[in-house]
Amino acid sequence: MDKYRNILVVVNPEEERQVALERAVKVAALEQDAKLTLLLPIYDFSYEMTSMLSSDERKEMQEGVIGQRREWLDTIVAPYREHRPVDVKVVWHSRPFECILQEVLAHEYDLVVKGTHHHSFLQTFIFTPTDWHLLRKCPCPILLVKESEWVRGGHIVAAINCTSDDEEQQKLNDRITAEGIEVAELLGADLYLVNSYPSTPVNVAIELPEFDPKAYNDAILEHHQMLMKQHAGRFGIGEAWTRVEEGLPEEVLPEIARNLNASLMIMGCVGRTGLSAALLGNTAEQVIDQLHCDLLILKPDGYVCPMQTRHKA
């Protein structure tokens, strides 16, 4: 299968173990003629502030640092080059996320793989501003990798929103499900479709004495289960492989992933930016703080990266 043949791996120079590279190699092994490219954006502001040096001297120093880093990357990828092509790129850039997006737009990668940081005291994962920008703006699928291993024959969770009447969301549901099926086949894993629905509004129950919260909840659950059954049926997925739970997505989805011991969750991100993102937030961003498995983020079909729009303008 030729799904992820052109893979970009974002390197973290502060980590001895490159979990993103390890995962990307495993993904590439599932494909035919897959190619890996390692990207390391670097920048040191002190080089720009050195007034005693000329611009040519500063450039020479930058090139020296880039050369050293490239040699380091060549050492890291040497064992992998015996099996497939691996390129390395070191770019002097003050904004890592822009560097990554520029690379994606220029070379049309099928997948971006990036590691995340684990904080042992909080028992959670810390996501940098670069992660947030990539979640919202990267046009191709992005795989955020954590330290757990993929187990063949394990479980994959695909999170969808069956209740939305928005055509774009419905198309994204279809893409998430189709992607989940293909990835599950590649990994020999089981795929579960999951969805959450909101709890009974407390103010309604208080203001309307005759209101029956249980009957309301049962009706809402039945409605969501029906929509999930219809969606899953279109892809040949049985009810045993679906989960519909009450609660907020950021609470329900991580709990389901933990209960299933999932190695990967697949979600969609509409790429909301600006004021709407500040006010409403993105479900994906709220969920990943609680996840302990890898996360594959997909954009809707036809999504256009804001940087691409800006460059065209």
PDB file of C-alpha atoms in Angstrom:
ATOM      1  CA  MET A   1       0.000   0.000   0.000  1.00  0.00           C
ATOM      2  CA  ASP A   2       1.361   3.441  -0.935  1.00  0.00           C
ATOM      3  CA  LYS A   3      -0.214   5.688   1.662  1.00  0.00           C
ATOM      4  CA  TYR A   4       2.699   7.268   3.501  1.00  0.00           C
ATOM      5  CA  ARG A   5       5.596   7.210   1.069  1.00  0.00           C
ATOM      6  CA  ASN A   6       7.015  10.683   1.656  1.00  0.00           C
ATOM      7  CA  ILE A   7       7.476  11.205   5.399  1.00  0.00           C
ATOM      8  CA  LEU A   8       8.873  14.255   7.168  1.00  0.00           C
ATOM      9  CA  VAL A   9      10.363  13.651  10.626  1.00  0.00           C
ATOM     10  CA  VAL A  10      10.857  16.629  12.935  1.00  0.00           C
ATOM     11  CA  VAL A  11      13.976  16.162  15.045  1.00  0.00           C
ATOM     12  CA  ASN A  12      14.266  17.268  18.664  1.00  0.00           C
ATOM     13  CA  PRO A  13      17.915  18.187  19.351  1.00  0.00           C
ATOM     14  CA  GLU A  14      17.310  18.205  23.123  1.00  0.00           C
ATOM     15  CA  GLU A  15      16.347  14.527  23.265  1.00  0.00           C
ATOM     16  CA  GLU A  16      18.825  11.669  23.098  1.00  0.00           C
ATOM     17  CA  ARG A  17      16.162   9.234  21.927  1.00  0.00           C
ATOM     18  CA  GLN A  18      14.397  10.310  18.733  1.00  0.00           C
ATOM     19  CA  VAL A  19      10.999   8.666  19.211  1.00  0.00           C
ATOM     20  CA  ALA A  20       9.622  10.371  16.095  1.00  0.00           C
ATOM     21  CA  LEU A  21      12.326   8.781  13.942  1.00  0.00           C
ATOM     22  CA  GLU A  22      11.723   5.357  15.494  1.00  0.00           C
ATOM     23  CA  ARG A  23       7.995   5.588  14.756  1.00  0.00           C
ATOM     24  CA  ALA A  24       8.532   6.961  11.250  1.00  0.00           C
ATOM     25  CA  VAL A  25      10.822   4.037  10.441  1.00  0.00           C
ATOM     26  CA  LYS A  26       8.101   1.607  11.504  1.00  0.00           C
ATOM     27  CA  VAL A  27       5.517   3.421   9.382  1.00  0.00           C
ATOM     28  CA  ALA A  28       7.893   3.452   6.403  1.00  0.00           C
ATOM     29  CA  ALA A  29       8.470  -0.301   6.796  1.00  0.00           C
ATOM     30  CA  LEU A  30       4.746  -0.833   6.125  1.00  0.00           C
ATOM     31  CA  GLU A  31       4.924   0.989   2.792  1.00  0.00           C
ATOM     32  CA  GLN A  32       6.601   0.357  -0.542  1.00  0.00           C
ATOM     33  CA  ASP A  33       9.534   2.597  -1.493  1.00  0.00           C
ATOM     34  CA  ALA A  34       8.894   4.961   1.419  1.00  0.00           C
ATOM     35  CA  LYS A  35      11.326   7.841   1.868  1.00  0.00           C
ATOM     36  CA  LEU A  36      12.203   9.650   5.100  1.00  0.00           C
ATOM     37  CA  THR A  37      13.398  13.224   5.479  1.00  0.00           C
ATOM     38  CA  LEU A  38      14.714  14.459   8.825  1.00  0.00           C
ATOM     39  CA  LEU A  39      14.240  18.163   9.472  1.00  0.00           C
ATOM     40  CA  LEU A  40      15.991  20.128  12.192  1.00  0.00           C
ATOM     41  CA  PRO A  41      15.147  23.833  12.474  1.00  0.00           C
ATOM     42  CA  ILE A  42      17.828  25.631  14.513  1.00  0.00           C
ATOM     43  CA  TYR A  43      18.378  29.202  15.589  1.00  0.00           C
ATOM     44  CA  ASP A  44      20.579  31.082  18.040  1.00  0.00           C
ATOM     45  CA  PHE A  45      19.662  34.715  18.572  1.00  0.00           C
ATOM     46  CA  SER A  46      23.130  35.515  19.917  1.00  0.00           C
ATOM     47  CA  TYR A  47      24.566  35.051  16.429  1.00  0.00           C
ATOM     48  CA  GLU A  48      22.311  37.819  15.156  1.00  0.00           C
ATOM     49  CA  MET A  49      23.276  40.176  18.004  1.00  0.00           C
ATOM     50  CA  THR A  50      27.036  39.915  17.664  1.00  0.00           C
ATOM     51  CA  SER A  51      27.896  43.408  16.463  1.00  0.00           C
ATOM     52  CA  MET A  52      31.628  42.705  16.423  1.00  0.00           C
ATOM     53  CA  LEU A  53      31.199  40.336  13.480  1.00  0.00           C
ATOM     54  CA  SER A  54      30.368  41.206   9.919  1.00  0.00           C
ATOM     55  CA  SER A  55      27.347  39.715   8.187  1.00  0.00           C
ATOM     56  CA  ASP A  56      29.632  37.360   6.254  1.00  0.00           C
ATOM     57  CA  GLU A  57      31.304  36.207   9.466  1.00  0.00           C
ATOM     58  CA  ARG A  58      27.932  35.614  11.131  1.00  0.00           C
ATOM     59  CA  LYS A  59      26.777  33.642   8.105  1.00  0.00           C
ATOM     60  CA  GLU A  60      29.966  31.575   8.226  1.00  0.00           C
ATOM     61  CA  MET A  61      29.372  30.786  11.887  1.00  0.00           C
ATOM     62  CA  GLN A  62      25.778  29.802  11.163  1.00  0.00           C
ATOM     63  CA  GLU A  63      26.914  27.508   8.377  1.00  0.00           C
ATOM     64  CA  GLY A  64      29.426  25.951  10.777  1.00  0.00           C
ATOM     65  CA  VAL A  65      26.667  25.160  13.290  1.00  0.00           C
ATOM     66  CA  ILE A  66      24.452  23.801  10.514  1.00  0.00           C
ATOM     67  CA  GLY A  67      27.297  21.571   9.315  1.00  0.00           C
ATOM     68  CA  GLN A  68      27.864  20.183  12.801  1.00  0.00           C
ATOM     69  CA  ARG A  69      24.185  19.403  13.220  1.00  0.00           C
ATOM     70  CA  ARG A  70      24.018  17.766   9.807  1.00  0.00           C
ATOM     71  CA  GLU A  71      26.914  15.488  10.754  1.00  0.00           C
ATOM     72  CA  TRP A  72      25.052  14.577  13.953  1.00  0.00           C
ATOM     73  CA  LEU A  73      21.923  13.690  11.973  1.00  0.00           C
ATOM     74  CA  ASP A  74      23.952  11.643   9.486  1.00  0.00           C
ATOM     75  CA  THR A  75      25.273   9.600  12.412  1.00  0.00           C
ATOM     76  CA  ILE A  76      21.765   9.026  13.750  1.00  0.00           C
ATOM     77  CA  VAL A  77      20.296   7.867  10.434  1.00  0.00           C
ATOM     78  CA  ALA A  78      23.273   5.782   9.283  1.00  0.00           C
ATOM     79  CA  PRO A  79      21.767   2.452  10.491  1.00  0.00           C
ATOM     80  CA  TYR A  80      18.480   3.184   8.713  1.00  0.00           C
ATOM     81  CA  ARG A  81      20.004   4.089   5.374  1.00  0.00           C
ATOM     82  CA  GLU A  82      20.817   0.439   4.770  1.00  0.00           C
ATOM     83  CA  HIS A  83      17.106  -0.207   4.191  1.00  0.00           C
ATOM     84  CA  ARG A  84      15.687   2.988   2.633  1.00  0.00           C
ATOM     85  CA  PRO A  85      16.571   6.509   1.503  1.00  0.00           C
ATOM     86  CA  VAL A  86      16.887   9.003   4.343  1.00  0.00           C
ATOM     87  CA  ASP A  87      17.621  12.689   3.732  1.00  0.00           C
ATOM     88  CA  VAL A  88      18.627  15.199   6.387  1.00  0.00           C
ATOM     89  CA  LYS A  89      17.911  18.931   6.367  1.00  0.00           C
ATOM     90  CA  VAL A  90      19.133  21.513   8.841  1.00  0.00           C
ATOM     91  CA  VAL A  91      17.560  24.949   8.414  1.00  0.00           C
ATOM     92  CA  TRP A  92      18.421  28.184  10.200  1.00  0.00           C
ATOM     93  CA  HIS A  93      15.003  29.561  11.103  1.00  0.00           C
ATOM     94  CA  SER A  94      13.743  31.542  14.095  1.00  0.00           C
ATOM     95  CA  ARG A  95      10.219  30.052  13.986  1.00  0.00           C
ATOM     96  CA  PRO A  96      10.287  26.234  13.877  1.00  0.00           C
ATOM     97  CA  PHE A  97       6.622  25.785  12.978  1.00  0.00           C
ATOM     98  CA  GLU A  98       6.980  28.073   9.938  1.00  0.00           C
ATOM     99  CA  CYS A  99      10.072  26.165   8.854  1.00  0.00           C
ATOM    100  CA  ILE A 100       8.173  22.864   9.081  1.00  0.00           C
ATOM    101  CA  LEU A 101       5.133  24.190   7.222  1.00  0.00           C
ATOM    102  CA  GLN A 102       7.292  25.710   4.489  1.00  0.00           C
ATOM    103  CA  GLU A 103       8.944  22.327   4.017  1.00  0.00           C
ATOM    104  CA  VAL A 104       5.561  20.578   3.866  1.00  0.00           C
ATOM    105  CA  LEU A 105       4.179  23.034   1.326  1.00  0.00           C
ATOM    106  CA  ALA A 106       7.311  22.867  -0.828  1.00  0.00           C
ATOM    107  CA  HIS A 107       7.615  19.076  -0.994  1.00  0.00           C
ATOM    108  CA  GLU A 108       4.058  17.776  -0.461  1.00  0.00           C
ATOM    109  CA  TYR A 109       4.748  15.271   2.295  1.00  0.00           C
ATOM    110  CA  ASP A 110       2.215  12.533   3.022  1.00  0.00           C
ATOM    111  CA  LEU A 111       2.860  12.578   6.757  1.00  0.00           C
ATOM    112  CA  VAL A 112       4.652  14.673   9.388  1.00  0.00           C
ATOM    113  CA  VAL A 113       5.949  12.805  12.442  1.00  0.00           C
ATOM    114  CA  LYS A 114       6.906  14.726  15.572  1.00  0.00           C
ATOM    115  CA  GLY A 115       7.711  13.648  19.104  1.00  0.00           C
ATOM    116  CA  THR A 116       6.088  15.156  22.199  1.00  0.00           C
ATOM    117  CA  HIS A 117       7.468  15.815  25.651  1.00  0.00           C
ATOM    118  CA  HIS A 118       6.556  13.870  28.754  1.00  0.00           C
ATOM    119  CA  HIS A 119       6.655  15.568  32.160  1.00  0.00           C
ATOM    120  CA  SER A 120       7.097  12.873  34.804  1.00  0.00           C
ATOM    121  CA  PHE A 121       5.823  14.996  37.724  1.00  0.00           C
ATOM    122  CA  LEU A 122       2.550  15.940  36.068  1.00  0.00           C
ATOM    123  CA  GLN A 123       2.218  12.551  34.377  1.00  0.00           C
ATOM    124  CA  THR A 124       1.109  14.321  31.254  1.00  0.00           C
ATOM    125  CA  PHE A 125       2.574  15.550  27.990  1.00  0.00           C
ATOM    126  CA  ILE A 126       3.678  19.087  27.393  1.00  0.00           C
ATOM    127  CA  PHE A 127       2.841  20.481  23.991  1.00  0.00           C
ATOM    128  CA  THR A 128       4.904  23.358  22.695  1.00  0.00           C
ATOM    129  CA  PRO A 129       3.661  26.317  20.635  1.00  0.00           C
ATOM    130  CA  THR A 130       5.113  24.513  17.626  1.00  0.00           C
ATOM    131  CA  ASP A 131       2.779  21.564  18.275  1.00  0.00           C
ATOM    132  CA  TRP A 132      -0.263  23.838  18.482  1.00  0.00           C
ATOM    133  CA  HIS A 133       0.613  25.636  15.251  1.00  0.00           C
ATOM    134  CA  LEU A 134       1.118  22.347  13.430  1.00  0.00           C
ATOM    135  CA  LEU A 135      -2.178  20.941  14.716  1.00  0.00           C
ATOM    136  CA  ARG A 136      -4.051  23.934  13.374  1.00  0.00           C
ATOM    137  CA  LYS A 137      -2.134  24.659  10.178  1.00  0.00           C
ATOM    138  CA  CYS A 138      -0.389  21.554   8.822  1.00  0.00           C
ATOM    139  CA  PRO A 139      -2.249  20.527   5.629  1.00  0.00           C
ATOM    140  CA  CYS A 140      -1.104  16.900   5.643  1.00  0.00           C
ATOM    141  CA  PRO A 141      -1.684  14.320   8.409  1.00  0.00           C
ATOM    142  CA  ILE A 142       0.516  14.828  11.458  1.00  0.00           C
ATOM    143  CA  LEU A 143       1.472  12.055  13.857  1.00  0.00           C
ATOM    144  CA  LEU A 144       2.332  13.201  17.382  1.00  0.00           C
ATOM    145  CA  VAL A 145       4.425  10.462  18.944  1.00  0.00           C
ATOM    146  CA  LYS A 146       4.756   9.557  22.592  1.00  0.00           C
ATOM    147  CA  GLU A 147       6.999   7.042  24.289  1.00  0.00           C
ATOM    148  CA  SER A 148       4.686   4.029  24.208  1.00  0.00           C
ATOM    149  CA  GLU A 149       5.225   1.327  21.582  1.00  0.00           C
ATOM    150  CA  TRP A 150       2.854   0.208  18.864  1.00  0.00           C
ATOM    151  CA  VAL A 151       1.752  -3.369  19.432  1.00  0.00           C
ATOM    152  CA  ARG A 152       0.743  -5.445  16.430  1.00  0.00           C
ATOM    153  CA  GLY A 153      -2.748  -6.748  17.006  1.00  0.00           C
ATOM    154  CA  GLY A 154      -3.516  -3.840  19.356  1.00  0.00           C
ATOM    155  CA  HIS A 155      -6.284  -1.266  19.269  1.00  0.00           C
ATOM    156  CA  ILE A 156      -6.821   1.957  17.332  1.00  0.00           C
ATOM    157  CA  VAL A 157      -9.462   4.528  18.262  1.00  0.00           C
ATOM    158  CA  ALA A 158     -11.076   6.790  15.653  1.00  0.00           C
ATOM    159  CA  ALA A 159     -12.925   9.744  17.202  1.00  0.00           C
ATOM    160  CA  ILE A 160     -15.811  11.120  15.149  1.00  0.00           C
ATOM    161  CA  ASN A 161     -18.710  13.543  15.615  1.00  0.00           C
ATOM    162  CA  CYS A 162     -21.808  11.851  14.255  1.00  0.00           C
ATOM    163  CA  THR A 163     -24.280  14.452  15.494  1.00  0.00           C
ATOM    164  CA  SER A 164     -23.043  17.404  13.491  1.00  0.00           C
ATOM    165  CA  ASP A 165     -25.170  18.472  10.522  1.00  0.00           C
ATOM    166  CA  ASP A 166     -22.202  20.329   9.071  1.00  0.00           C
ATOM    167  CA  GLU A 167     -21.290  18.833   5.704  1.00  0.00           C
ATOM    168  CA  GLU A 168     -17.592  19.513   6.258  1.00  0.00           C
ATOM    169  CA  GLN A 169     -17.679  17.652   9.582  1.00  0.00           C
ATOM    170  CA  GLN A 170     -19.491  14.708   8.000  1.00  0.00           C
ATOM    171  CA  LYS A 171     -16.851  14.486   5.285  1.00  0.00           C
ATOM    172  CA  LEU A 172     -14.181  14.658   7.975  1.00  0.00           C
ATOM    173  CA  ASN A 173     -15.931  11.803   9.818  1.00  0.00           C
ATOM    174  CA  ASP A 174     -15.734   9.745   6.638  1.00  0.00           C
ATOM    175  CA  ARG A 175     -12.064  10.544   6.193  1.00  0.00           C
ATOM    176  CA  ILE A 176     -11.224   9.676   9.811  1.00  0.00           C
ATOM    177  CA  THR A 177     -13.063   6.352   9.532  1.00  0.00           C
ATOM    178  CA  ALA A 178     -11.515   5.444   6.185  1.00  0.00           C
ATOM    179  CA  GLU A 179      -8.060   6.367   7.497  1.00  0.00           C
ATOM    180  CA  GLY A 180      -8.664   4.283  10.602  1.00  0.00           C
ATOM    181  CA  ILE A 181      -9.595   1.235   8.530  1.00  0.00           C
ATOM    182  CA  GLU A 182      -6.488   1.535   6.361  1.00  0.00           C
ATOM    183  CA  VAL A 183      -4.116   2.122   9.286  1.00  0.00           C
ATOM    184  CA  ALA A 184      -5.677  -0.759  11.248  1.00  0.00           C
ATOM    185  CA  GLU A 185      -5.089  -3.038   8.269  1.00  0.00           C
ATOM    186  CA  LEU A 186      -1.475  -1.901   8.028  1.00  0.00           C
ATOM    187  CA  LEU A 187      -0.857  -2.548  11.724  1.00  0.00           C
ATOM    188  CA  GLY A 188      -2.996  -5.665  12.043  1.00  0.00           C
ATOM    189  CA  ALA A 189      -4.978  -3.832  14.729  1.00  0.00           C
ATOM    190  CA  ASP A 190      -8.634  -3.589  15.751  1.00  0.00           C
ATOM    191  CA  LEU A 191     -10.440  -0.331  15.011  1.00  0.00           C
ATOM    192  CA  TYR A 192     -13.001   1.216  17.364  1.00  0.00           C
ATOM    193  CA  LEU A 193     -15.210   4.145  16.385  1.00  0.00           C
ATOM    194  CA  VAL A 194     -15.953   6.400  19.356  1.00  0.00           C
ATOM    195  CA  ASN A 195     -18.267   9.349  19.934  1.00  0.00           C
ATOM    196  CA  SER A 196     -19.378  11.368  22.952  1.00  0.00           C
ATOM    197  CA  TYR A 197     -22.587  13.232  23.685  1.00  0.00           C
ATOM    198  CA  PRO A 198     -23.311  16.051  26.182  1.00  0.00           C
ATOM    199  CA  SER A 199     -24.856  15.495  29.594  1.00  0.00           C
ATOM    200  CA  THR A 200     -28.287  16.812  30.544  1.00  0.00           C
ATOM    201  CA  PRO A 201     -28.175  20.595  31.054  1.00  0.00           C
ATOM    202  CA  VAL A 202     -28.436  21.210  34.804  1.00  0.00           C
ATOM    203  CA  ASN A 203     -30.330  24.469  34.401  1.00  0.00           C
ATOM    204  CA  VAL A 204     -33.074  22.753  32.408  1.00  0.00           C
ATOM    205  CA  ALA A 205     -33.612  20.146  35.106  1.00  0.00           C
ATOM    206  CA  ILE A 206     -33.813  22.866  37.774  1.00  0.00           C
ATOM    207  CA  GLU A 207     -36.095  25.271  35.905  1.00  0.00           C
ATOM    208  CA  LEU A 208     -38.545  22.635  34.676  1.00  0.00           C
ATOM    209  CA  PRO A 209     -39.829  20.465  37.548  1.00  0.00           C
ATOM    210  CA  GLU A 210     -41.687  18.151  35.158  1.00  0.00           C
ATOM    211  CA  PHE A 211     -38.497  17.536  33.177  1.00  0.00           C
ATOM    212  CA  ASP A 212     -37.320  13.895  33.345  1.00  0.00           C
ATOM    213  CA  PRO A 213     -33.495  13.851  33.089  1.00  0.00           C
ATOM    214  CA  LYS A 214     -33.311  10.070  32.757  1.00  0.00           C
ATOM    215  CA  ALA A 215     -35.800   9.945  29.883  1.00  0.00           C
ATOM    216  CA  TYR A 216     -33.950  12.804  28.216  1.00  0.00           C
ATOM    217  CA  ASN A 217     -30.568  11.067  28.611  1.00  0.00           C
ATOM    218  CA  ASP A 218     -31.944   7.786  27.320  1.00  0.00           C
ATOM    219  CA  ALA A 219     -33.397   9.521  24.263  1.00  0.00           C
ATOM    220  CA  ILE A 220     -30.143  11.359  23.545  1.00  0.00           C
ATOM    221  CA  LEU A 221     -28.114   8.165  23.945  1.00  0.00           C
ATOM    222  CA  GLU A 222     -30.430   6.251  21.645  1.00  0.00           C
ATOM    223  CA  HIS A 223     -30.208   9.028  19.044  1.00  0.00           C
ATOM    224  CA  HIS A 224     -26.400   9.028  19.124  1.00  0.00           C
ATOM    225  CA  GLN A 225     -26.233   5.241  18.993  1.00  0.00           C
ATOM    226  CA  MET A 226     -28.498   5.254  15.944  1.00  0.00           C
ATOM    227  CA  LEU A 227     -26.311   7.821  14.163  1.00  0.00           C
ATOM    228  CA  MET A 228     -23.176   5.887  15.063  1.00  0.00           C
ATOM    229  CA  LYS A 229     -24.719   2.636  13.814  1.00  0.00           C
ATOM    230  CA  GLN A 230     -25.643   4.266  10.515  1.00  0.00           C
ATOM    231  CA  HIS A 231     -22.171   5.728  10.053  1.00  0.00           C
ATOM    232  CA  ALA A 232     -20.356   2.537  11.037  1.00  0.00           C
ATOM    233  CA  GLY A 233     -22.634   0.442   8.830  1.00  0.00           C
ATOM    234  CA  ARG A 234     -21.599   2.388   5.744  1.00  0.00           C
ATOM    235  CA  PHE A 235     -18.041   1.196   6.359  1.00  0.00           C
ATOM    236  CA  GLY A 236     -18.935  -2.365   7.312  1.00  0.00           C
ATOM    237  CA  ILE A 237     -18.106  -1.850  10.997  1.00  0.00           C
ATOM    238  CA  GLY A 238     -20.257  -3.751  13.501  1.00  0.00           C
ATOM    239  CA  GLU A 239     -21.759  -2.329  16.705  1.00  0.00           C
ATOM    240  CA  ALA A 240     -19.281  -4.317  18.816  1.00  0.00           C
ATOM    241  CA  TRP A 241     -16.550  -2.012  17.492  1.00  0.00           C
ATOM    242  CA  THR A 242     -18.284   1.241  18.428  1.00  0.00           C
ATOM    243  CA  ARG A 243     -18.429   3.220  21.639  1.00  0.00           C
ATOM    244  CA  VAL A 244     -20.862   6.033  22.524  1.00  0.00           C
ATOM    245  CA  GLU A 245     -20.304   7.616  25.938  1.00  0.00           C
ATOM    246  CA  GLU A 246     -21.809  10.544  27.831  1.00  0.00           C
ATOM    247  CA  GLY A 247     -19.568  13.496  28.590  1.00  0.00           C
ATOM    248  CA  LEU A 248     -17.212  16.042  27.111  1.00  0.00           C
ATOM    249  CA  PRO A 249     -14.852  14.799  24.359  1.00  0.00           C
ATOM    250  CA  GLU A 250     -11.766  15.880  26.307  1.00  0.00           C
ATOM    251  CA  GLU A 251     -12.894  13.622  29.178  1.00  0.00           C
ATOM    252  CA  VAL A 252     -14.508  10.717  27.334  1.00  0.00           C
ATOM    253  CA  LEU A 253     -11.993  10.108  24.544  1.00  0.00           C
ATOM    254  CA  PRO A 254      -8.852   9.755  26.710  1.00  0.00           C
ATOM    255  CA  GLU A 255     -10.763   7.455  29.097  1.00  0.00           C
ATOM    256  CA  ILE A 256     -11.886   5.206  26.245  1.00  0.00           C
ATOM    257  CA  ALA A 257      -8.329   5.122  24.876  1.00  0.00           C
ATOM    258  CA  ARG A 258      -7.007   4.098  28.299  1.00  0.00           C
ATOM    259  CA  ASN A 259      -9.678   1.436  28.804  1.00  0.00           C
ATOM    260  CA  LEU A 260      -8.905  -0.069  25.392  1.00  0.00           C
ATOM    261  CA  ASN A 261      -5.156   0.336  25.910  1.00  0.00           C
ATOM    262  CA  ALA A 262      -5.087   1.969  22.484  1.00  0.00           C
ATOM    263  CA  SER A 263      -1.771   2.598  20.792  1.00  0.00           C
ATOM    264  CA  LEU A 264      -3.141   5.266  18.466  1.00  0.00           C
ATOM    265  CA  MET A 265      -6.046   7.711  18.329  1.00  0.00           C
ATOM    266  CA  ILE A 266      -7.152   9.286  15.058  1.00  0.00           C
ATOM    267  CA  MET A 267      -8.910  12.645  15.201  1.00  0.00           C
ATOM    268  CA  GLY A 268      -9.869  15.472  12.911  1.00  0.00           C
ATOM    269  CA  CYS A 269      -8.936  19.101  13.402  1.00  0.00           C
ATOM    270  CA  VAL A 270     -10.740  21.798  11.448  1.00  0.00           C
ATOM    271  CA  GLY A 271      -7.746  24.099  11.789  1.00  0.00           C
ATOM    272  CA  ARG A 272      -9.558  26.910  13.559  1.00  0.00           C
ATOM    273  CA  THR A 273      -7.322  29.937  14.093  1.00  0.00           C
ATOM    274  CA  GLY A 274      -7.583  33.493  15.336  1.00  0.00           C
ATOM    275  CA  LEU A 275     -10.362  34.731  17.628  1.00  0.00           C
ATOM    276  CA  SER A 276     -12.628  31.723  17.059  1.00  0.00           C
ATOM    277  CA  ALA A 277      -9.859  29.429  18.268  1.00  0.00           C
ATOM    278  CA  ALA A 278      -9.309  31.555  21.366  1.00  0.00           C
ATOM    279  CA  LEU A 279     -13.010  31.582  22.225  1.00  0.00           C
ATOM    280  CA  LEU A 280     -14.017  28.042  21.311  1.00  0.00           C
ATOM    281  CA  GLY A 281     -10.803  26.065  21.379  1.00  0.00           C
ATOM    282  CA  ASN A 282     -10.154  22.951  19.336  1.00  0.00           C
ATOM    283  CA  THR A 283     -11.327  19.580  20.621  1.00  0.00           C
ATOM    284  CA  ALA A 284      -8.090  17.968  19.473  1.00  0.00           C
ATOM    285  CA  GLU A 285      -6.032  20.397  21.534  1.00  0.00           C
ATOM    286  CA  GLN A 286      -8.111  19.737  24.641  1.00  0.00           C
ATOM    287  CA  VAL A 287      -7.974  15.959  24.202  1.00  0.00           C
ATOM    288  CA  ILE A 288      -4.259  15.473  23.633  1.00  0.00           C
ATOM    289  CA  ASP A 289      -3.297  16.834  27.044  1.00  0.00           C
ATOM    290  CA  GLN A 290      -4.936  13.747  28.554  1.00  0.00           C
ATOM    291  CA  LEU A 291      -3.854  11.111  26.047  1.00  0.00           C
ATOM    292  CA  HIS A 292      -1.098   8.595  26.674  1.00  0.00           C
ATOM    293  CA  CYS A 293      -1.051   7.154  23.165  1.00  0.00           C
ATOM    294  CA  ASP A 294       0.049   8.507  19.788  1.00  0.00           C
ATOM    295  CA  LEU A 295      -2.291  10.886  18.014  1.00  0.00           C
ATOM    296  CA  LEU A 296      -2.864  11.120  14.261  1.00  0.00           C
ATOM    297  CA  ILE A 297      -4.506  14.400  13.244  1.00  0.00           C
ATOM    298  CA  LEU A 298      -6.308  14.835   9.919  1.00  0.00           C
ATOM    299  CA  LYS A 299      -7.581  17.978   8.234  1.00  0.00           C
ATOM    300  CA  PRO A 300     -10.783  18.207   6.167  1.00  0.00           C
ATOM    301  CA  ASP A 301     -10.483  17.577   2.434  1.00  0.00           C
ATOM    302  CA  GLY A 302      -9.610  20.766   0.630  1.00  0.00           C
ATOM    303  CA  TYR A 303      -8.033  22.365   3.700  1.00  0.00           C
ATOM    304  CA  VAL A 304      -5.691  25.221   2.776  1.00  0.00           C
ATOM    305  CA  CYS A 305      -2.811  26.127   5.084  1.00  0.00           C
ATOM    306  CA  PRO A 306      -2.906  29.827   6.117  1.00  0.00           C
ATOM    307  CA  MET A 307       0.754  30.162   5.128  1.00  0.00           C
ATOM    308  CA  GLN A 308      -0.060  28.966   1.630  1.00  0.00           C
ATOM    309  CA  THR A 309      -2.799  31.579   1.348  1.00  0.00           C
ATOM    310  CA  ARG A 310      -0.460  34.286   2.589  1.00  0.00           C
ATOM    311  CA  HIS A 311       2.247  33.353   0.121  1.00  0.00           C
ATOM    312  CA  LYS A 312      -0.201  33.439  -2.791  1.00  0.00           C
ATOM    313  CA  ALA A 313      -1.391  36.874  -1.733  1.00  0.00           C
TER     314      ALA A 313
END
